[in-house]
mmCIF file with all atom_site columns, C-alpha atoms in Angstrom:
data_model
loop_
_atom_site.group_PDB
_atom_site.id
_atom_site.type_symbol
_atom_site.label_atom_id
_atom_site.label_alt_id
_atom_site.label_comp_id
_atom_site.label_asym_id
_atom_site.label_entity_id
_atom_site.label_seq_id
_atom_site.pdbx_PDB_ins_code
_atom_site.Cartn_x
_atom_site.Cartn_y
_atom_site.Cartn_z
_atom_site.occupancy
_atom_site.B_iso_or_equiv
_atom_site.pdbx_formal_charge
_atom_site.auth_seq_id
_atom_site.auth_comp_id
_atom_site.auth_asym_id
_atom_site.auth_atom_id
_atom_site.pdbx_PDB_model_num
ATOM 1   C CA . MET A 1 1   ? 91.848  80.319  100.353 1.00 0.00 ? 1   MET A CA 1
ATOM 2   C CA . GLY A 1 2   ? 89.694  77.556  101.143 1.00 0.00 ? 2   GLY A CA 1
ATOM 3   C CA . ALA A 1 3   ? 87.133  78.138  104.512 1.00 0.00 ? 3   ALA A CA 1
ATOM 4   C CA . GLY A 1 4   ? 87.183  81.121  106.520 1.00 0.00 ? 4   GLY A CA 1
ATOM 5   C CA . ALA A 1 5   ? 89.725  82.679  102.976 1.00 0.00 ? 5   ALA A CA 1
ATOM 6   C CA . GLN A 1 6   ? 87.528  85.746  102.980 1.00 0.00 ? 6   GLN A CA 1
ATOM 7   C CA . GLU A 1 7   ? 87.311  86.342  107.142 1.00 0.00 ? 7   GLU A CA 1
ATOM 8   C CA . HIS A 1 8   ? 90.680  86.508  107.059 1.00 0.00 ? 8   HIS A CA 1
ATOM 9   C CA . TYR A 1 9   ? 91.418  88.534  104.475 1.00 0.00 ? 9   TYR A CA 1
ATOM 10  C CA . GLU A 1 10  ? 88.943  91.222  105.756 1.00 0.00 ? 10  GLU A CA 1
ATOM 11  C CA . ALA A 1 11  ? 90.650  90.471  109.135 1.00 0.00 ? 11  ALA A CA 1
ATOM 12  C CA . GLY A 1 12  ? 94.275  91.603  107.717 1.00 0.00 ? 12  GLY A CA 1
ATOM 13  C CA . ILE A 1 13  ? 92.627  94.541  106.208 1.00 0.00 ? 13  ILE A CA 1
ATOM 14  C CA . THR A 1 14  ? 90.850  95.766  109.426 1.00 0.00 ? 14  THR A CA 1
ATOM 15  C CA . ALA A 1 15  ? 93.958  94.906  111.498 1.00 0.00 ? 15  ALA A CA 1
ATOM 16  C CA . SER A 1 16  ? 95.966  97.750  109.037 1.00 0.00 ? 16  SER A CA 1
ATOM 17  C CA . PHE A 1 17  ? 93.591  100.314 109.077 1.00 0.00 ? 17  PHE A CA 1
ATOM 18  C CA . ALA A 1 18  ? 93.519  99.784  112.903 1.00 0.00 ? 18  ALA A CA 1
ATOM 19  C CA . MET A 1 19  ? 96.870  100.810 113.658 1.00 0.00 ? 19  MET A CA 1
ATOM 20  C CA . TYR A 1 20  ? 96.409  103.959 112.206 1.00 0.00 ? 20  TYR A CA 1
ATOM 21  C CA . GLY A 1 21  ? 93.546  104.335 114.050 1.00 0.00 ? 21  GLY A CA 1
ATOM 22  C CA . ALA A 1 22  ? 91.207  103.864 111.243 1.00 0.00 ? 22  ALA A CA 1
ATOM 23  C CA . GLU A 1 23  ? 89.506  100.777 111.794 1.00 0.00 ? 23  GLU A CA 1
ATOM 24  C CA . ALA A 1 24  ? 85.817  101.901 110.962 1.00 0.00 ? 24  ALA A CA 1
ATOM 25  C CA . GLN A 1 25  ? 87.126  102.822 107.143 1.00 0.00 ? 25  GLN A CA 1
ATOM 26  C CA . ALA A 1 26  ? 88.455  99.607  106.677 1.00 0.00 ? 26  ALA A CA 1
ATOM 27  C CA . SER A 1 27  ? 85.036  98.146  105.408 1.00 0.00 ? 27  SER A CA 1
ATOM 28  C CA . ASN A 1 28  ? 84.596  100.657 102.751 1.00 0.00 ? 28  ASN A CA 1
ATOM 29  C CA . PHE A 1 29  ? 87.806  99.821  101.762 1.00 0.00 ? 29  PHE A CA 1
ATOM 30  C CA . TYR A 1 30  ? 87.392  96.005  101.182 1.00 0.00 ? 30  TYR A CA 1
ATOM 31  C CA . GLY A 1 31  ? 83.606  96.174  100.631 1.00 0.00 ? 31  GLY A CA 1
ATOM 32  C CA . ALA A 1 32  ? 83.545  98.336  97.488  1.00 0.00 ? 32  ALA A CA 1
ATOM 33  C CA . GLY A 1 33  ? 86.878  99.244  96.235  1.00 0.00 ? 33  GLY A CA 1
ATOM 34  C CA . ASN A 1 34  ? 88.248  95.571  96.956  1.00 0.00 ? 34  ASN A CA 1
ATOM 35  C CA . PRO A 1 35  ? 86.243  93.193  97.863  1.00 0.00 ? 35  PRO A CA 1
ATOM 36  C CA . TYR A 1 36  ? 87.576  89.420  98.290  1.00 0.00 ? 36  TYR A CA 1
ATOM 37  C CA . GLU A 1 37  ? 86.756  87.400  95.254  1.00 0.00 ? 37  GLU A CA 1
ATOM 38  C CA . TYR A 1 38  ? 85.951  83.949  95.352  1.00 0.00 ? 38  TYR A CA 1
ATOM 39  C CA . THR A 1 39  ? 86.432  83.392  91.758  1.00 0.00 ? 39  THR A CA 1
ATOM 40  C CA . GLY A 1 40  ? 89.611  83.311  89.580  1.00 0.00 ? 40  GLY A CA 1
ATOM 41  C CA . ASN A 1 41  ? 92.453  81.359  89.697  1.00 0.00 ? 41  ASN A CA 1
ATOM 42  C CA . PHE A 1 42  ? 95.477  80.791  92.529  1.00 0.00 ? 42  PHE A CA 1
ATOM 43  C CA . ALA A 1 43  ? 97.377  83.347  90.985  1.00 0.00 ? 43  ALA A CA 1
ATOM 44  C CA . GLU A 1 44  ? 95.185  86.312  90.676  1.00 0.00 ? 44  GLU A CA 1
ATOM 45  C CA . LYS A 1 45  ? 93.851  85.646  93.916  1.00 0.00 ? 45  LYS A CA 1
ATOM 46  C CA . LEU A 1 46  ? 97.372  85.557  95.613  1.00 0.00 ? 46  LEU A CA 1
ATOM 47  C CA . GLU A 1 47  ? 97.923  88.733  93.627  1.00 0.00 ? 47  GLU A CA 1
ATOM 48  C CA . LYS A 1 48  ? 95.052  90.396  95.491  1.00 0.00 ? 48  LYS A CA 1
ATOM 49  C CA . ILE A 1 49  ? 96.809  89.133  98.741  1.00 0.00 ? 49  ILE A CA 1
ATOM 50  C CA . GLY A 1 50  ? 100.071 90.624  97.703  1.00 0.00 ? 50  GLY A CA 1
ATOM 51  C CA . VAL A 1 51  ? 98.645  93.414  96.879  1.00 0.00 ? 51  VAL A CA 1
ATOM 52  C CA . GLN A 1 52  ? 96.841  93.876  100.347 1.00 0.00 ? 52  GLN A CA 1
ATOM 53  C CA . LYS A 1 53  ? 100.503 93.111  101.769 1.00 0.00 ? 53  LYS A CA 1
ATOM 54  C CA . TRP A 1 54  ? 102.524 95.614  100.049 1.00 0.00 ? 54  TRP A CA 1
ATOM 55  C CA . ALA A 1 55  ? 99.863  98.165  100.940 1.00 0.00 ? 55  ALA A CA 1
ATOM 56  C CA . GLU A 1 56  ? 99.987  97.424  104.764 1.00 0.00 ? 56  GLU A CA 1
ATOM 57  C CA . MET A 1 57  ? 103.543 97.692  104.584 1.00 0.00 ? 57  MET A CA 1
ATOM 58  C CA . MET A 1 58  ? 104.566 101.060 102.534 1.00 0.00 ? 58  MET A CA 1
ATOM 59  C CA . SER A 1 59  ? 104.223 103.219 104.928 1.00 0.00 ? 59  SER A CA 1
ATOM 60  C CA . ILE A 1 60  ? 105.659 101.387 107.617 1.00 0.00 ? 60  ILE A CA 1
ATOM 61  C CA . GLN A 1 61  ? 108.170 98.892  106.399 1.00 0.00 ? 61  GLN A CA 1
ATOM 62  C CA . ASN A 1 62  ? 109.027 100.693 102.854 1.00 0.00 ? 62  ASN A CA 1
ATOM 63  C CA . ILE A 1 63  ? 112.004 99.192  102.256 1.00 0.00 ? 63  ILE A CA 1
ATOM 64  C CA . GLU A 1 64  ? 111.070 95.905  102.930 1.00 0.00 ? 64  GLU A CA 1
ATOM 65  C CA . ALA A 1 65  ? 107.527 96.858  100.749 1.00 0.00 ? 65  ALA A CA 1
ATOM 66  C CA . PHE A 1 66  ? 110.243 98.215  98.088  1.00 0.00 ? 66  PHE A CA 1
ATOM 67  C CA . PHE A 1 67  ? 111.683 94.573  97.557  1.00 0.00 ? 67  PHE A CA 1
ATOM 68  C CA . GLU A 1 68  ? 108.386 92.698  98.429  1.00 0.00 ? 68  GLU A CA 1
ATOM 69  C CA . ILE A 1 69  ? 107.626 94.304  94.901  1.00 0.00 ? 69  ILE A CA 1
ATOM 70  C CA . ASN A 1 70  ? 110.367 92.521  93.225  1.00 0.00 ? 70  ASN A CA 1
ATOM 71  C CA . ARG A 1 71  ? 110.129 89.500  94.884  1.00 0.00 ? 71  ARG A CA 1
ATOM 72  C CA . THR A 1 72  ? 106.596 88.724  93.972  1.00 0.00 ? 72  THR A CA 1
ATOM 73  C CA . GLY A 1 73  ? 105.906 90.964  91.164  1.00 0.00 ? 73  GLY A CA 1
ATOM 74  C CA . TYR A 1 74  ? 102.649 92.513  93.118  1.00 0.00 ? 74  TYR A CA 1
ATOM 75  C CA . PRO A 1 75  ? 101.383 95.336  92.834  1.00 0.00 ? 75  PRO A CA 1
ATOM 76  C CA . MET A 1 76  ? 102.151 95.532  89.264  1.00 0.00 ? 76  MET A CA 1
ATOM 77  C CA . TYR A 1 77  ? 104.112 98.407  88.118  1.00 0.00 ? 77  TYR A CA 1
ATOM 78  C CA . GLU A 1 78  ? 103.927 99.966  84.587  1.00 0.00 ? 78  GLU A CA 1
ATOM 79  C CA . VAL A 1 79  ? 106.562 102.975 83.438  1.00 0.00 ? 79  VAL A CA 1
ATOM 80  C CA . TYR A 1 80  ? 104.497 106.304 82.931  1.00 0.00 ? 80  TYR A CA 1
ATOM 81  C CA . ASP A 1 81  ? 104.526 107.501 79.618  1.00 0.00 ? 81  ASP A CA 1
ATOM 82  C CA . GLY A 1 82  ? 102.373 110.550 79.242  1.00 0.00 ? 82  GLY A CA 1
ATOM 83  C CA . ASN A 1 83  ? 99.341  108.066 78.710  1.00 0.00 ? 83  ASN A CA 1
ATOM 84  C CA . ALA A 1 84  ? 96.370  106.959 81.471  1.00 0.00 ? 84  ALA A CA 1
ATOM 85  C CA . VAL A 1 85  ? 97.760  104.672 83.956  1.00 0.00 ? 85  VAL A CA 1
ATOM 86  C CA . THR A 1 86  ? 95.835  101.459 85.249  1.00 0.00 ? 86  THR A CA 1
ATOM 87  C CA . PRO A 1 87  ? 94.682  101.841 88.228  1.00 0.00 ? 87  PRO A CA 1
ATOM 88  C CA . GLY A 1 88  ? 96.113  99.658  91.361  1.00 0.00 ? 88  GLY A CA 1
ATOM 89  C CA . ASN A 1 89  ? 99.384  99.840  89.208  1.00 0.00 ? 89  ASN A CA 1
ATOM 90  C CA . ILE A 1 90  ? 102.440 101.479 90.563  1.00 0.00 ? 90  ILE A CA 1
ATOM 91  C CA . THR A 1 91  ? 103.369 103.794 87.919  1.00 0.00 ? 91  THR A CA 1
ATOM 92  C CA . TYR A 1 92  ? 107.425 105.235 87.824  1.00 0.00 ? 92  TYR A CA 1
ATOM 93  C CA . SER A 1 93  ? 108.129 107.968 85.914  1.00 0.00 ? 93  SER A CA 1
ATOM 94  C CA . LEU A 1 94  ? 110.729 107.508 82.670  1.00 0.00 ? 94  LEU A CA 1
ATOM 95  C CA . SER A 1 95  ? 113.482 107.339 83.915  1.00 0.00 ? 95  SER A CA 1
ATOM 96  C CA . SER A 1 96  ? 117.107 108.537 81.929  1.00 0.00 ? 96  SER A CA 1
ATOM 97  C CA . VAL A 1 97  ? 118.962 106.529 84.507  1.00 0.00 ? 97  VAL A CA 1
ATOM 98  C CA . LEU A 1 98  ? 117.450 103.095 83.920  1.00 0.00 ? 98  LEU A CA 1
ATOM 99  C CA . GLY A 1 99  ? 116.084 103.121 80.584  1.00 0.00 ? 99  GLY A CA 1
ATOM 100 C CA . ALA A 1 100 ? 112.245 102.946 78.856  1.00 0.00 ? 100 ALA A CA 1
ATOM 101 C CA . GLY A 1 101 ? 110.226 100.011 80.971  1.00 0.00 ? 101 GLY A CA 1
ATOM 102 C CA . ARG A 1 102 ? 112.775 99.608  83.583  1.00 0.00 ? 102 ARG A CA 1
ATOM 103 C CA . THR A 1 103 ? 112.159 100.148 87.093  1.00 0.00 ? 103 THR A CA 1
ATOM 104 C CA . PRO A 1 104 ? 114.467 99.872  90.230  1.00 0.00 ? 104 PRO A CA 1
ATOM 105 C CA . LYS A 1 105 ? 115.754 96.507  91.336  1.00 0.00 ? 105 LYS A CA 1
ATOM 106 C CA . ARG A 1 106 ? 118.180 97.329  94.723  1.00 0.00 ? 106 ARG A CA 1
ATOM 107 C CA . LEU A 1 107 ? 118.951 99.815  96.740  1.00 0.00 ? 107 LEU A CA 1
ATOM 108 C CA . LEU A 1 108 ? 122.827 101.373 96.467  1.00 0.00 ? 108 LEU A CA 1
ATOM 109 C CA . PHE A 1 109 ? 125.391 101.807 99.215  1.00 0.00 ? 109 PHE A CA 1
ATOM 110 C CA . ALA A 1 110 ? 125.166 105.458 100.348 1.00 0.00 ? 110 ALA A CA 1
ATOM 111 C CA . ASP A 1 111 ? 128.196 107.416 98.898  1.00 0.00 ? 111 ASP A CA 1
ATOM 112 C CA . ILE A 1 112 ? 129.489 107.951 102.709 1.00 0.00 ? 112 ILE A CA 1
ATOM 113 C CA . SER A 1 113 ? 129.589 104.374 103.158 1.00 0.00 ? 113 SER A CA 1
ATOM 114 C CA . THR A 1 114 ? 131.454 104.059 100.039 1.00 0.00 ? 114 THR A CA 1
ATOM 115 C CA . SER A 1 115 ? 133.846 106.960 100.446 1.00 0.00 ? 115 SER A CA 1
ATOM 116 C CA . ARG A 1 116 ? 134.612 106.362 104.387 1.00 0.00 ? 116 ARG A CA 1
ATOM 117 C CA . ASN A 1 117 ? 134.659 102.789 104.205 1.00 0.00 ? 117 ASN A CA 1
ATOM 118 C CA . ALA A 1 118 ? 137.779 100.477 102.200 1.00 0.00 ? 118 ALA A CA 1
ATOM 119 C CA . ASN A 1 119 ? 135.472 97.758  103.033 1.00 0.00 ? 119 ASN A CA 1
ATOM 120 C CA . SER A 1 120 ? 132.574 98.542  101.367 1.00 0.00 ? 120 SER A CA 1
ATOM 121 C CA . PRO A 1 121 ? 131.522 96.159  98.544  1.00 0.00 ? 121 PRO A CA 1
ATOM 122 C CA . ALA A 1 122 ? 131.616 98.021  95.047  1.00 0.00 ? 122 ALA A CA 1
ATOM 123 C CA . GLN A 1 123 ? 128.606 99.254  93.460  1.00 0.00 ? 123 GLN A CA 1
ATOM 124 C CA . PRO A 1 124 ? 126.899 96.587  90.932  1.00 0.00 ? 124 PRO A CA 1
ATOM 125 C CA . ALA A 1 125 ? 127.822 97.368  87.305  1.00 0.00 ? 125 ALA A CA 1
ATOM 126 C CA . GLY A 1 126 ? 124.060 98.190  86.709  1.00 0.00 ? 126 GLY A CA 1
ATOM 127 C CA . GLY A 1 127 ? 123.528 100.364 89.395  1.00 0.00 ? 127 GLY A CA 1
ATOM 128 C CA . LEU A 1 128 ? 119.698 100.552 90.684  1.00 0.00 ? 128 LEU A CA 1
ATOM 129 C CA . GLY A 1 129 ? 118.763 98.174  87.944  1.00 0.00 ? 129 GLY A CA 1
ATOM 130 C CA . ALA A 1 130 ? 120.896 95.342  88.870  1.00 0.00 ? 130 ALA A CA 1
ATOM 131 C CA . PRO A 1 131 ? 118.852 92.370  90.000  1.00 0.00 ? 131 PRO A CA 1
ATOM 132 C CA . VAL A 1 132 ? 119.625 91.473  93.742  1.00 0.00 ? 132 VAL A CA 1
ATOM 133 C CA . TRP A 1 133 ? 121.317 87.853  93.862  1.00 0.00 ? 133 TRP A CA 1
ATOM 134 C CA . TRP A 1 134 ? 117.720 86.470  94.421  1.00 0.00 ? 134 TRP A CA 1
ATOM 135 C CA . ASP A 1 135 ? 116.375 87.799  91.861  1.00 0.00 ? 135 ASP A CA 1
ATOM 136 C CA . GLN A 1 136 ? 118.363 86.422  89.012  1.00 0.00 ? 136 GLN A CA 1
#
């Protein structure tokens, strides 16, 4: 967050775009769309980095990206209720399974794993909404 922070931030985004052969478009993204900000407190700066990390992971390491949201809280999420959504947030639809305002906290074991393996652990009582062991 000191000297060279902007260069590192932009180099990370450029490397992410380069992985898809689109490095020329990276400057459009971090330039006008999501610039490095010198202002703000530590938490605001950390959020910006966390969102970038998640954006890079979501298409190639989607399971890790899912857990990264629960671990860091970035990007922020909101439940879509038919009204406008906040740009930059992840939006979940209303869920009759989890209940209003709740989002998935874990992945469940596949039915084939639990039905064919007597040693498979039981699904958690809270289902998708039950926090994983480190998110208590």
